[in-house]
XYZ file of C-alpha atoms in Angstrom:
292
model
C -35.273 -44.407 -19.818
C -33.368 -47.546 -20.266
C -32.500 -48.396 -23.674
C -32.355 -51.802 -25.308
C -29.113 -53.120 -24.958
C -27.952 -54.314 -28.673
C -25.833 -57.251 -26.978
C -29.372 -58.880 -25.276
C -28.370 -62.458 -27.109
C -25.790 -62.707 -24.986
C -27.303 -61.790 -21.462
C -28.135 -65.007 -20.528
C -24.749 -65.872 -20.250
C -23.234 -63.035 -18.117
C -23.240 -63.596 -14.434
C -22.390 -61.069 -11.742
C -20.228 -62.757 -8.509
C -17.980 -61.050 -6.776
C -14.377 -60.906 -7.159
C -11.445 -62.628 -5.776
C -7.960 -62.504 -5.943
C -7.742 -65.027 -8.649
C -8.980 -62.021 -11.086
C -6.360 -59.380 -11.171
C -4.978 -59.901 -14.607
C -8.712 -60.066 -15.571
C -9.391 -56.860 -14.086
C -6.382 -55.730 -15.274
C -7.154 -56.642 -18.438
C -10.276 -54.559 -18.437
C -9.034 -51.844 -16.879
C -6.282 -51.215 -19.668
C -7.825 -52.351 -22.884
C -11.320 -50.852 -22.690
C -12.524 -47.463 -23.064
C -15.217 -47.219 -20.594
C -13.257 -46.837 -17.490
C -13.869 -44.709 -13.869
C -11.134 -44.935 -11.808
C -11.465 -43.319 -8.438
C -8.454 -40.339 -7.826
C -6.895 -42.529 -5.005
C -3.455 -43.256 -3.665
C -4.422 -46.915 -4.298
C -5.341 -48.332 -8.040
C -8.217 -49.967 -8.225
C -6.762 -53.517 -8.492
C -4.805 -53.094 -4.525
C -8.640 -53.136 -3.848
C -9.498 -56.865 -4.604
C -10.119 -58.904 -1.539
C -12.263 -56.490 0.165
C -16.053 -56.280 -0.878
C -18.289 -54.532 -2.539
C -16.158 -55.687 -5.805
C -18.169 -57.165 -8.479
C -17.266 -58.274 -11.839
C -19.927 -59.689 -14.358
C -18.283 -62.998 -16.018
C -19.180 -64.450 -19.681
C -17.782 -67.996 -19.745
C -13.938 -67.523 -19.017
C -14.123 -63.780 -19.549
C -14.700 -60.706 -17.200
C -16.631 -58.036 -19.052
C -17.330 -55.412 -16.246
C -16.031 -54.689 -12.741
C -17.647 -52.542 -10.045
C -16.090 -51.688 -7.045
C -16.826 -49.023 -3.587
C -15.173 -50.736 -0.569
C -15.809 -48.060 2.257
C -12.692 -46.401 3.496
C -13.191 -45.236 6.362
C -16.050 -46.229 7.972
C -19.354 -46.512 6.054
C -17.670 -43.926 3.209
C -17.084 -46.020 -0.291
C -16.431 -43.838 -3.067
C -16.494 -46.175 -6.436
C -13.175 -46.856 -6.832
C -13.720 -48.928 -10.361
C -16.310 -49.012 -12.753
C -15.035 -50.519 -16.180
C -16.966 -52.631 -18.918
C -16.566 -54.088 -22.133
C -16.960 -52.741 -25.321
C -19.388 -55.398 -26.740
C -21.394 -53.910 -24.042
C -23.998 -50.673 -23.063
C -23.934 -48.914 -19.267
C -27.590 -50.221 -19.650
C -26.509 -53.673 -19.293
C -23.222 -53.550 -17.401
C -24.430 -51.628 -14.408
C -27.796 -52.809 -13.407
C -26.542 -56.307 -12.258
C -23.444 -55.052 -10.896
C -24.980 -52.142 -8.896
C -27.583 -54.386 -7.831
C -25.155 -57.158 -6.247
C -22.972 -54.795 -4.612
C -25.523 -52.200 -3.271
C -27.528 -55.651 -1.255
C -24.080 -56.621 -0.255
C -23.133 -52.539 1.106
C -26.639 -53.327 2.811
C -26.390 -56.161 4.469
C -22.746 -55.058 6.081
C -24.450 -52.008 7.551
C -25.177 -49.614 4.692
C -23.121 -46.410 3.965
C -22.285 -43.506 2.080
C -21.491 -44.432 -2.149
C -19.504 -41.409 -3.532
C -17.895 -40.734 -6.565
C -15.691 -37.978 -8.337
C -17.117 -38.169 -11.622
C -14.340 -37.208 -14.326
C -16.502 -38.646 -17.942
C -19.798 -37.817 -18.954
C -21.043 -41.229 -19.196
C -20.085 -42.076 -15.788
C -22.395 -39.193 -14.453
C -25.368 -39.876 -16.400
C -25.618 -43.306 -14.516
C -25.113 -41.469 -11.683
C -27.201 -38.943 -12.061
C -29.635 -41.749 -13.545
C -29.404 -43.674 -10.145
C -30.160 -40.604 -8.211
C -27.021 -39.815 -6.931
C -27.248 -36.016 -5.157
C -24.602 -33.815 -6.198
C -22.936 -32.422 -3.399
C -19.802 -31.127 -4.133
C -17.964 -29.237 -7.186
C -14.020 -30.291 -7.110
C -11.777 -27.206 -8.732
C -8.004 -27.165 -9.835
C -5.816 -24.400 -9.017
C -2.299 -23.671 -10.208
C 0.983 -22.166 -8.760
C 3.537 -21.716 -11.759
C 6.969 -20.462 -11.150
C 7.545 -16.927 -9.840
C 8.279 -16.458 -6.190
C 7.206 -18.508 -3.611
C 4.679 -15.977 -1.930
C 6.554 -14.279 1.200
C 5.216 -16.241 4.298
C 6.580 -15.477 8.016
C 7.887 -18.069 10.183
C 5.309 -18.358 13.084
C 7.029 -18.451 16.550
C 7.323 -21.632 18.190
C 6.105 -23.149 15.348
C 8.535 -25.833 13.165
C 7.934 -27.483 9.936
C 9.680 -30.958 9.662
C 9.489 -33.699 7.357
C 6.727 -36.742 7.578
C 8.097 -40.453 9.248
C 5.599 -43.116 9.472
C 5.681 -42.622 13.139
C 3.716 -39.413 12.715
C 0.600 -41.264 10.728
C -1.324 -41.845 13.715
C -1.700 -38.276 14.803
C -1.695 -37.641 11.332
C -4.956 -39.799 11.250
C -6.183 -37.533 13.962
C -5.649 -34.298 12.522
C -7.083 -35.631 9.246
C -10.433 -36.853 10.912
C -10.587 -33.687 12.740
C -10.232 -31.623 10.159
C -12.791 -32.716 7.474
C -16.358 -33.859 7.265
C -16.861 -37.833 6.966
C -17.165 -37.770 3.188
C -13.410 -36.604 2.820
C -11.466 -38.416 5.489
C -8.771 -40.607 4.969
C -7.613 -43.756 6.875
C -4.608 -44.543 8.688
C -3.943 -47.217 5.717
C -4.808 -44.592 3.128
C -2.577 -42.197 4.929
C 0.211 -45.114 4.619
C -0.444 -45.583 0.912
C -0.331 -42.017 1.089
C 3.117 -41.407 2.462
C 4.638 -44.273 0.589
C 4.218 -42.553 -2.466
C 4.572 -38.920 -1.638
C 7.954 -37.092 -3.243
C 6.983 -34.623 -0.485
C 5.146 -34.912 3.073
C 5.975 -32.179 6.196
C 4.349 -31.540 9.384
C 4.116 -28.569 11.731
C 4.632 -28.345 15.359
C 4.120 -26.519 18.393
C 4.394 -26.940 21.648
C 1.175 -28.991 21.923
C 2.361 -31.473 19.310
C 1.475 -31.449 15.636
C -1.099 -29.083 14.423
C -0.783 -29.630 10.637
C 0.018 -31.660 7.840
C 0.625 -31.677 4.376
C 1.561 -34.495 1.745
C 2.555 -34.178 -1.983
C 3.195 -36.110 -5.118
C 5.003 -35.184 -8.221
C 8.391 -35.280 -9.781
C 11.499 -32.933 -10.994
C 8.810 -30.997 -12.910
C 6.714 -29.858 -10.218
C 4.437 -31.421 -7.524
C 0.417 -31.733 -6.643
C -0.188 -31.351 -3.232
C -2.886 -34.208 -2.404
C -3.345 -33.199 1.183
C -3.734 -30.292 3.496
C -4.914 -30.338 7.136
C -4.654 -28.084 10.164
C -6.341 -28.416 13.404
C -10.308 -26.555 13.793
C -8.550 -24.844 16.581
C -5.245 -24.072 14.887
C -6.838 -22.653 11.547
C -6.757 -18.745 10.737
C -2.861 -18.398 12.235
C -0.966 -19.141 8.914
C 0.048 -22.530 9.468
C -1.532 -24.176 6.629
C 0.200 -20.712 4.577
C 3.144 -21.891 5.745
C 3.480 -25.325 4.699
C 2.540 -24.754 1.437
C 5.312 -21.996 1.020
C 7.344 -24.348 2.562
C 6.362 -26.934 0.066
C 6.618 -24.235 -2.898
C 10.659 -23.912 -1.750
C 11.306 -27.365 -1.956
C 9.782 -27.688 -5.217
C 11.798 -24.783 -6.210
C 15.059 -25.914 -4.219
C 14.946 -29.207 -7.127
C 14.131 -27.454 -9.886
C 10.438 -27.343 -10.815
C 7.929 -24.353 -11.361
C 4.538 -25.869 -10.965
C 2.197 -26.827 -7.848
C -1.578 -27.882 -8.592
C -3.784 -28.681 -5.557
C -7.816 -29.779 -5.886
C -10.256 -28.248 -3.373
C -13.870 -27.876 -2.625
C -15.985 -25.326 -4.613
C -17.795 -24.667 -1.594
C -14.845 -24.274 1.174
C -13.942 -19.954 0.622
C -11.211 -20.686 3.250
C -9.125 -22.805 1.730
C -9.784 -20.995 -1.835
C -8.859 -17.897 -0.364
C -5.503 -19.483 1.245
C -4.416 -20.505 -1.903
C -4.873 -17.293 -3.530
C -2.926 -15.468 -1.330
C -0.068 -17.447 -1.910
C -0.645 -16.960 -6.137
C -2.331 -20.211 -6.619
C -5.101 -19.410 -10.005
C -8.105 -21.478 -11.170
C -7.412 -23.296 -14.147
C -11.100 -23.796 -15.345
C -11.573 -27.186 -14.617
C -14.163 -28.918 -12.206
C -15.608 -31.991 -11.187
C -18.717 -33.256 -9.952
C -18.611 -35.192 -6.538
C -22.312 -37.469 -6.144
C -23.148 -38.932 -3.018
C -26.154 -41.727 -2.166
C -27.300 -43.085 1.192
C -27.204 -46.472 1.138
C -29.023 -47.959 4.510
């Protein structure tokens, strides 16, 4: 049921349109002074995403009271990468329009998949209000100090570090590995490696099989990305790069590796366990809603 929205006065003079370049500090604005805020888990913040539609804001004279944003990357996958609104306003007012504009404008380009990772409460009831499906459960595990689990070298097999040569193939393994909903683009990839403090691939004689890329600092890392081949998976090699990635994090000092996976994938849970990652507790929703 949609409630009245207390600042109805002032409706008549908000306007949804969608946004240009000319708004960043706007955004910006928004983004860092209000409370109300989803920002997708990306490699990119949702400001490097202006310029590239669906990305709505809802103006009041000179002002910019609420933002909504799901560019798809790749393909026909947006996840909402912003949705932020003022405090003067309700989720009753601020997403209707905005939803609205940029759902006829995802339309109109071809339709596709709108996903979100929903982190707040609020944020889920809209979603949950708009019918979003829930699809996935995300989970947190935890590797904290101790030994790095005892992995053997495969034969044949080398780990190396990442160049931006290797992004393509990268690409390749990445789009072979996962479904649709959780593939990531060359440019993501890019983003990706730009900011990684960690990124390695394995070889073989074939080429590369596997992949993994990492964030963090002198405390400890989070690896944001593992991928092996379909037809390289069950020989250890995705085993191996994470105890490879567990030395190096050890090698400059830290104790701590976190990694997100699917609730639903018992492979990749039961990797990580073998190599002493834990569960912390925490989980998040992932919605999903055809858009055609």
């Amino acid at each position: 049921m949609t409630l009245p929205d207390a600042s109805a006065p002032r409706a008549a003079g908000r306007q949804p349109r969608p946004a240009d370049l000319s708004d960043r500090q706007k955004v910006a604005d928004l983004i860092f002074f209000e409370s109300q805020v989803h920002r997708h888990l990306d490699w990119r913040t949702p400001l490097d995403w202006l310029g590239q539609s669906p990305y709505w804001v809802l103006e009041e004279g000179r002002h910019i009271s609420a933002a909504l944003a799901f560019p798809p990357d790749p393909d026909s996958i947006a996840w909402i990468r912003l949705f932020a609104f003022a405090s003067h306003l309700s989720r009753f007012s601020a997403w209707p329009p905005l939803w609205e504009a940029a759902r006829a404008q995802l339309q109109q380009a071809g339709g596709g998949t709108v996903s979100a990772i929903a982190t707040q409460h609020w944020f889920e009831q809209i979603l949950v209000d708009e019918r979003f499906a829930l699809v996935e459960q995300i989970v947190l595990l935890e590797w904290y100090e101790g030994p790095a689990q005892a992995v053997q070298p495969i034969p044949d097999i080398t780990i190396r570090k990442m160049v931006p040569q290797d992004l393509p193939r990268v690409a390749g393994i990445d789009a072979a590995a996962f479904e649709p909903l959780w593939r990531n683009s060359v440019a993501a990839l890019t983003k990706a490696l730009e900011q990684s403090s960690y990124a390695s691939v394995a070889e073989g004689s074939s080429g590369m099989l596997g992949y993994q890329m990492s964030s963090g600092g002198s405390f400890g890392a989070h690896l944001a990305r593992l991928a092996v081949l379909p037809e390289d998976q069950g020989h250890g090699i995705g085993g191996w790069l994470v105890a490879d990635l567990i030395r190096h994090i050890q090698d400059a000092g830290g104790s701590k590796v976190t990694v997100n996976t699917q609730a639903s994938n018992p492979s990749s849970l039961a990797l990580y366990s073998r190599l002493g990652f834990r569960r912390t507790g925490e989980r998040f929703p992932v919605y999903a809603l055809q858009v055609d």
